């Protein structure tokens, strides 16, 4: 029987590539996100790979929507082997003293509270089966800070801490927790961060070769296909031309 993976934020970028690669590896997939049409299209692509797929559209910031979505699962779909907490975003690059409160709320509610709501809803199902694997998308922004990164960096530092905390709390339930900390990955991330300004978003990657969503998906697939006794706790993955949050070599 196939294993089952639930991936949040599967409508774009890293989540979408992870869903497709996990399907190719023989996982049945629950794909989630807010954009229902994109989920429907991705579901068709996944089905064509010969595995089962269940699209669920909801907003991870809404605890009742999250709980209702997980409660709606029946039969085999309740046997979630892998939860990929990927949904997340950066909004804005203002210095802290000029910060826009709505941007802060969106980042904290999505990246921290959304990840917590998902984990709170899914972990009991894993515990009941005495095993599972949670993969949290943190960031190099969860290890370092950079100008204008303030609240986004704080949310990803929180994810980094929560990965360690989850690993401790769920140790006796044989649940693996993997923290993934990428550097720059060209997805819709910067378009969201710059609020639809595609020129500003493109400039982020000007003169350098960023990671792709597939690079991160490959890494996640490697982590979730290790033997039962092996857990990759924390993976930092950077473009070759990015040394840290601030040093990027551009042509
Ligand atoms: P994208 O913008 O391409 O994808 C973000 C995904 O998150 C979308 O599928 C979006 O779906 C989903 N999402 C956002 N808000 C919500 C919400 N409230 N409820 C449900 N789903 C939501 O960005 P990436 O693929 O790059 O980002 C994925 C993760 O990787 C994020 O956590 C990000 O912080 C992290 N990351 C990204 C890096 C990068 O450079 N790109 C580097 C390091 C980490 P929808 O809008 O349909 O709801
Ligand atoms: C996204 C990478 O460098 O923009 O988490 O913070 S960065």
mmCIF file of C-alpha atoms in Angstrom, residues 38-206:
data_model
loop_
_atom_site.group_PDB
_atom_site.id
_atom_site.type_symbol
_atom_site.label_atom_id
_atom_site.label_comp_id
_atom_site.label_asym_id
_atom_site.label_seq_id
_atom_site.Cartn_x
_atom_site.Cartn_y
_atom_site.Cartn_z
ATOM 1 C CA UNK A 38 -4.757 25.423 -9.121
ATOM 2 C CA UNK A 39 -5.356 22.477 -6.796
ATOM 3 C CA UNK A 40 -7.785 20.929 -9.295
ATOM 4 C CA UNK A 41 -5.240 21.259 -12.116
ATOM 5 C CA UNK A 42 -2.423 19.817 -9.993
ATOM 6 C CA UNK A 43 -4.692 16.959 -8.899
ATOM 7 C CA UNK A 44 -5.124 15.966 -12.576
ATOM 8 C CA UNK A 45 -1.337 15.964 -13.095
ATOM 9 C CA UNK A 46 -0.803 13.854 -9.990
ATOM 10 C CA UNK A 47 -3.556 11.387 -10.938
ATOM 11 C CA UNK A 48 -1.875 10.924 -14.310
ATOM 12 C CA UNK A 49 1.159 9.608 -12.434
ATOM 13 C CA UNK A 50 -0.907 6.660 -11.200
ATOM 14 C CA UNK A 51 -1.343 7.542 -7.515
ATOM 15 C CA UNK A 52 -4.359 8.782 -5.570
ATOM 16 C CA UNK A 53 -4.813 12.461 -4.794
ATOM 17 C CA UNK A 54 -7.143 14.476 -2.578
ATOM 18 C CA UNK A 55 -7.296 18.269 -2.988
ATOM 19 C CA UNK A 56 -8.442 20.254 0.076
ATOM 20 C CA UNK A 57 -8.641 24.016 -0.133
ATOM 21 C CA UNK A 58 -8.515 26.023 3.056
ATOM 22 C CA UNK A 59 -6.611 28.839 4.739
ATOM 23 C CA UNK A 60 -4.014 27.627 7.258
ATOM 24 C CA UNK A 61 -4.557 30.836 9.265
ATOM 25 C CA UNK A 62 -8.073 29.706 10.211
ATOM 26 C CA UNK A 63 -7.905 27.061 12.977
ATOM 27 C CA UNK A 64 -11.478 25.880 12.435
ATOM 28 C CA UNK A 65 -10.933 25.495 8.669
ATOM 29 C CA UNK A 66 -7.792 23.469 9.374
ATOM 30 C CA UNK A 67 -9.534 21.221 11.895
ATOM 31 C CA UNK A 68 -12.594 20.755 9.631
ATOM 32 C CA UNK A 69 -10.342 19.769 6.731
ATOM 33 C CA UNK A 70 -8.531 17.129 8.786
ATOM 34 C CA UNK A 71 -11.792 15.913 10.371
ATOM 35 C CA UNK A 72 -13.235 15.500 6.852
ATOM 36 C CA UNK A 73 -10.644 12.852 6.022
ATOM 37 C CA UNK A 74 -11.963 9.321 5.988
ATOM 38 C CA UNK A 75 -10.631 5.810 5.461
ATOM 39 C CA UNK A 76 -7.068 5.557 4.205
ATOM 40 C CA UNK A 77 -6.684 9.340 4.000
ATOM 41 C CA UNK A 78 -6.512 9.512 7.799
ATOM 42 C CA UNK A 79 -3.275 7.494 7.645
ATOM 43 C CA UNK A 80 -0.996 10.459 6.998
ATOM 44 C CA UNK A 81 2.622 9.270 6.992
ATOM 45 C CA UNK A 82 4.226 12.589 6.045
ATOM 46 C CA UNK A 83 3.092 16.148 6.766
ATOM 47 C CA UNK A 84 4.989 18.831 4.841
ATOM 48 C CA UNK A 85 4.348 22.184 6.560
ATOM 49 C CA UNK A 86 5.298 24.294 3.558
ATOM 50 C CA UNK A 87 2.630 27.044 3.255
ATOM 51 C CA UNK A 88 4.252 30.336 4.072
ATOM 52 C CA UNK A 89 5.183 33.770 2.848
ATOM 53 C CA UNK A 90 7.145 36.956 3.304
ATOM 54 C CA UNK A 91 5.310 40.255 2.878
ATOM 55 C CA UNK A 92 7.250 43.492 2.543
ATOM 56 C CA UNK A 93 10.839 44.553 3.240
ATOM 57 C CA UNK A 94 10.226 47.580 5.466
ATOM 58 C CA UNK A 95 12.590 48.274 8.356
ATOM 59 C CA UNK A 96 10.983 47.486 11.688
ATOM 60 C CA UNK A 97 10.313 51.151 12.535
ATOM 61 C CA UNK A 98 8.231 51.512 9.363
ATOM 62 C CA UNK A 99 6.633 48.074 9.499
ATOM 63 C CA UNK A 100 3.095 47.576 8.216
ATOM 64 C CA UNK A 101 1.037 45.812 10.855
ATOM 65 C CA UNK A 102 -1.101 43.918 8.350
ATOM 66 C CA UNK A 103 2.068 42.479 6.731
ATOM 67 C CA UNK A 104 3.310 41.370 10.151
ATOM 68 C CA UNK A 105 -0.030 39.703 10.983
ATOM 69 C CA UNK A 106 -0.057 37.826 7.666
ATOM 70 C CA UNK A 107 3.442 36.434 8.187
ATOM 71 C CA UNK A 108 2.961 35.493 11.841
ATOM 72 C CA UNK A 109 -0.496 34.015 11.244
ATOM 73 C CA UNK A 110 0.608 31.946 8.239
ATOM 74 C CA UNK A 111 4.181 30.921 9.017
ATOM 75 C CA UNK A 112 3.867 30.316 12.750
ATOM 76 C CA UNK A 113 0.222 29.909 13.714
ATOM 77 C CA UNK A 114 -0.763 28.107 10.488
ATOM 78 C CA UNK A 115 2.083 25.634 10.910
ATOM 79 C CA UNK A 116 1.013 25.083 14.522
ATOM 80 C CA UNK A 117 -2.673 24.559 13.629
ATOM 81 C CA UNK A 118 -1.721 22.001 10.958
ATOM 82 C CA UNK A 119 0.588 20.145 13.310
ATOM 83 C CA UNK A 120 -1.953 20.175 16.147
ATOM 84 C CA UNK A 121 -4.583 18.657 13.832
ATOM 85 C CA UNK A 122 -2.385 16.018 12.160
ATOM 86 C CA UNK A 123 0.006 14.913 14.932
ATOM 87 C CA UNK A 124 -2.677 13.018 16.923
ATOM 88 C CA UNK A 125 -3.418 10.903 13.819
ATOM 89 C CA UNK A 126 0.288 10.050 13.572
ATOM 90 C CA UNK A 127 0.539 9.328 17.289
ATOM 91 C CA UNK A 128 -2.419 6.933 17.038
ATOM 92 C CA UNK A 129 -0.418 4.979 14.441
ATOM 93 C CA UNK A 130 2.836 5.255 16.421
ATOM 94 C CA UNK A 131 4.850 6.933 13.674
ATOM 95 C CA UNK A 132 5.093 9.588 11.029
ATOM 96 C CA UNK A 133 7.302 12.333 9.639
ATOM 97 C CA UNK A 134 6.811 16.091 9.827
ATOM 98 C CA UNK A 135 8.834 18.296 7.477
ATOM 99 C CA UNK A 136 8.864 22.006 8.312
ATOM 100 C CA UNK A 137 9.879 24.594 5.717
ATOM 101 C CA UNK A 138 11.953 27.077 7.677
ATOM 102 C CA UNK A 139 14.630 29.123 5.876
ATOM 103 C CA UNK A 140 18.136 30.517 6.110
ATOM 104 C CA UNK A 141 16.041 33.412 7.487
ATOM 105 C CA UNK A 142 15.438 31.116 10.462
ATOM 106 C CA UNK A 143 19.180 30.980 11.165
ATOM 107 C CA UNK A 144 20.253 34.562 10.377
ATOM 108 C CA UNK A 145 18.722 38.016 9.915
ATOM 109 C CA UNK A 146 19.153 40.577 7.143
ATOM 110 C CA UNK A 147 18.037 44.178 6.557
ATOM 111 C CA UNK A 148 14.261 44.395 6.084
ATOM 112 C CA UNK A 149 13.843 40.709 6.969
ATOM 113 C CA UNK A 150 12.829 41.401 10.606
ATOM 114 C CA UNK A 151 9.397 39.792 11.093
ATOM 115 C CA UNK A 152 9.825 37.194 8.332
ATOM 116 C CA UNK A 153 13.131 36.177 9.973
ATOM 117 C CA UNK A 154 11.402 36.047 13.365
ATOM 118 C CA UNK A 155 8.707 33.708 12.006
ATOM 119 C CA UNK A 156 11.321 31.400 10.496
ATOM 120 C CA UNK A 157 13.395 31.437 13.705
ATOM 121 C CA UNK A 158 10.144 30.339 15.363
ATOM 122 C CA UNK A 159 9.775 27.494 12.858
ATOM 123 C CA UNK A 160 13.374 26.450 13.570
ATOM 124 C CA UNK A 161 12.595 26.378 17.314
ATOM 125 C CA UNK A 162 9.312 24.546 16.777
ATOM 126 C CA UNK A 163 11.063 21.861 14.732
ATOM 127 C CA UNK A 164 13.363 21.184 17.701
ATOM 128 C CA UNK A 165 10.453 21.310 20.140
ATOM 129 C CA UNK A 166 8.289 18.945 18.081
ATOM 130 C CA UNK A 167 11.166 16.474 17.829
ATOM 131 C CA UNK A 168 11.433 16.435 21.606
ATOM 132 C CA UNK A 169 7.718 16.224 22.344
ATOM 133 C CA UNK A 170 7.037 13.472 19.830
ATOM 134 C CA UNK A 171 10.189 11.436 20.363
ATOM 135 C CA UNK A 172 8.395 8.644 22.184
ATOM 136 C CA UNK A 173 5.815 8.427 19.375
ATOM 137 C CA UNK A 174 8.471 7.641 16.739
ATOM 138 C CA UNK A 175 7.656 10.765 14.756
ATOM 139 C CA UNK A 176 10.553 12.205 12.769
ATOM 140 C CA UNK A 177 10.853 15.977 12.383
ATOM 141 C CA UNK A 178 12.967 17.480 9.610
ATOM 142 C CA UNK A 179 13.689 21.204 9.415
ATOM 143 C CA UNK A 180 14.518 22.453 5.901
ATOM 144 C CA UNK A 181 16.336 25.802 5.653
ATOM 145 C CA UNK A 182 16.798 26.976 2.068
ATOM 146 C CA UNK A 183 18.489 30.107 0.811
ATOM 147 C CA UNK A 184 17.145 31.866 -2.276
ATOM 148 C CA UNK A 185 14.678 29.806 -4.318
ATOM 149 C CA UNK A 186 12.995 31.432 -7.316
ATOM 150 C CA UNK A 187 9.253 30.783 -6.974
ATOM 151 C CA UNK A 188 6.301 33.140 -6.510
ATOM 152 C CA UNK A 189 7.828 33.961 -3.107
ATOM 153 C CA UNK A 190 9.357 37.315 -4.141
ATOM 154 C CA UNK A 191 6.288 38.320 -6.166
ATOM 155 C CA UNK A 192 4.257 37.878 -2.973
ATOM 156 C CA UNK A 193 6.906 39.657 -0.885
ATOM 157 C CA UNK A 194 6.906 42.647 -3.277
ATOM 158 C CA UNK A 195 3.097 42.608 -3.489
ATOM 159 C CA UNK A 196 2.863 41.812 -7.194
ATOM 160 C CA UNK A 197 5.779 43.982 -8.383
ATOM 161 C CA UNK A 198 7.331 41.515 -10.836
ATOM 162 C CA UNK A 199 10.317 43.758 -11.639
ATOM 163 C CA UNK A 200 11.310 44.028 -7.988
ATOM 164 C CA UNK A 201 10.834 40.274 -7.647
ATOM 165 C CA UNK A 202 13.050 39.520 -10.670
ATOM 166 C CA UNK A 203 15.768 41.836 -9.320
ATOM 167 C CA UNK A 204 16.164 39.640 -6.245
ATOM 168 C CA UNK A 205 17.731 36.963 -8.485
ATOM 169 C CA UNK A 206 19.532 39.309 -10.922
#
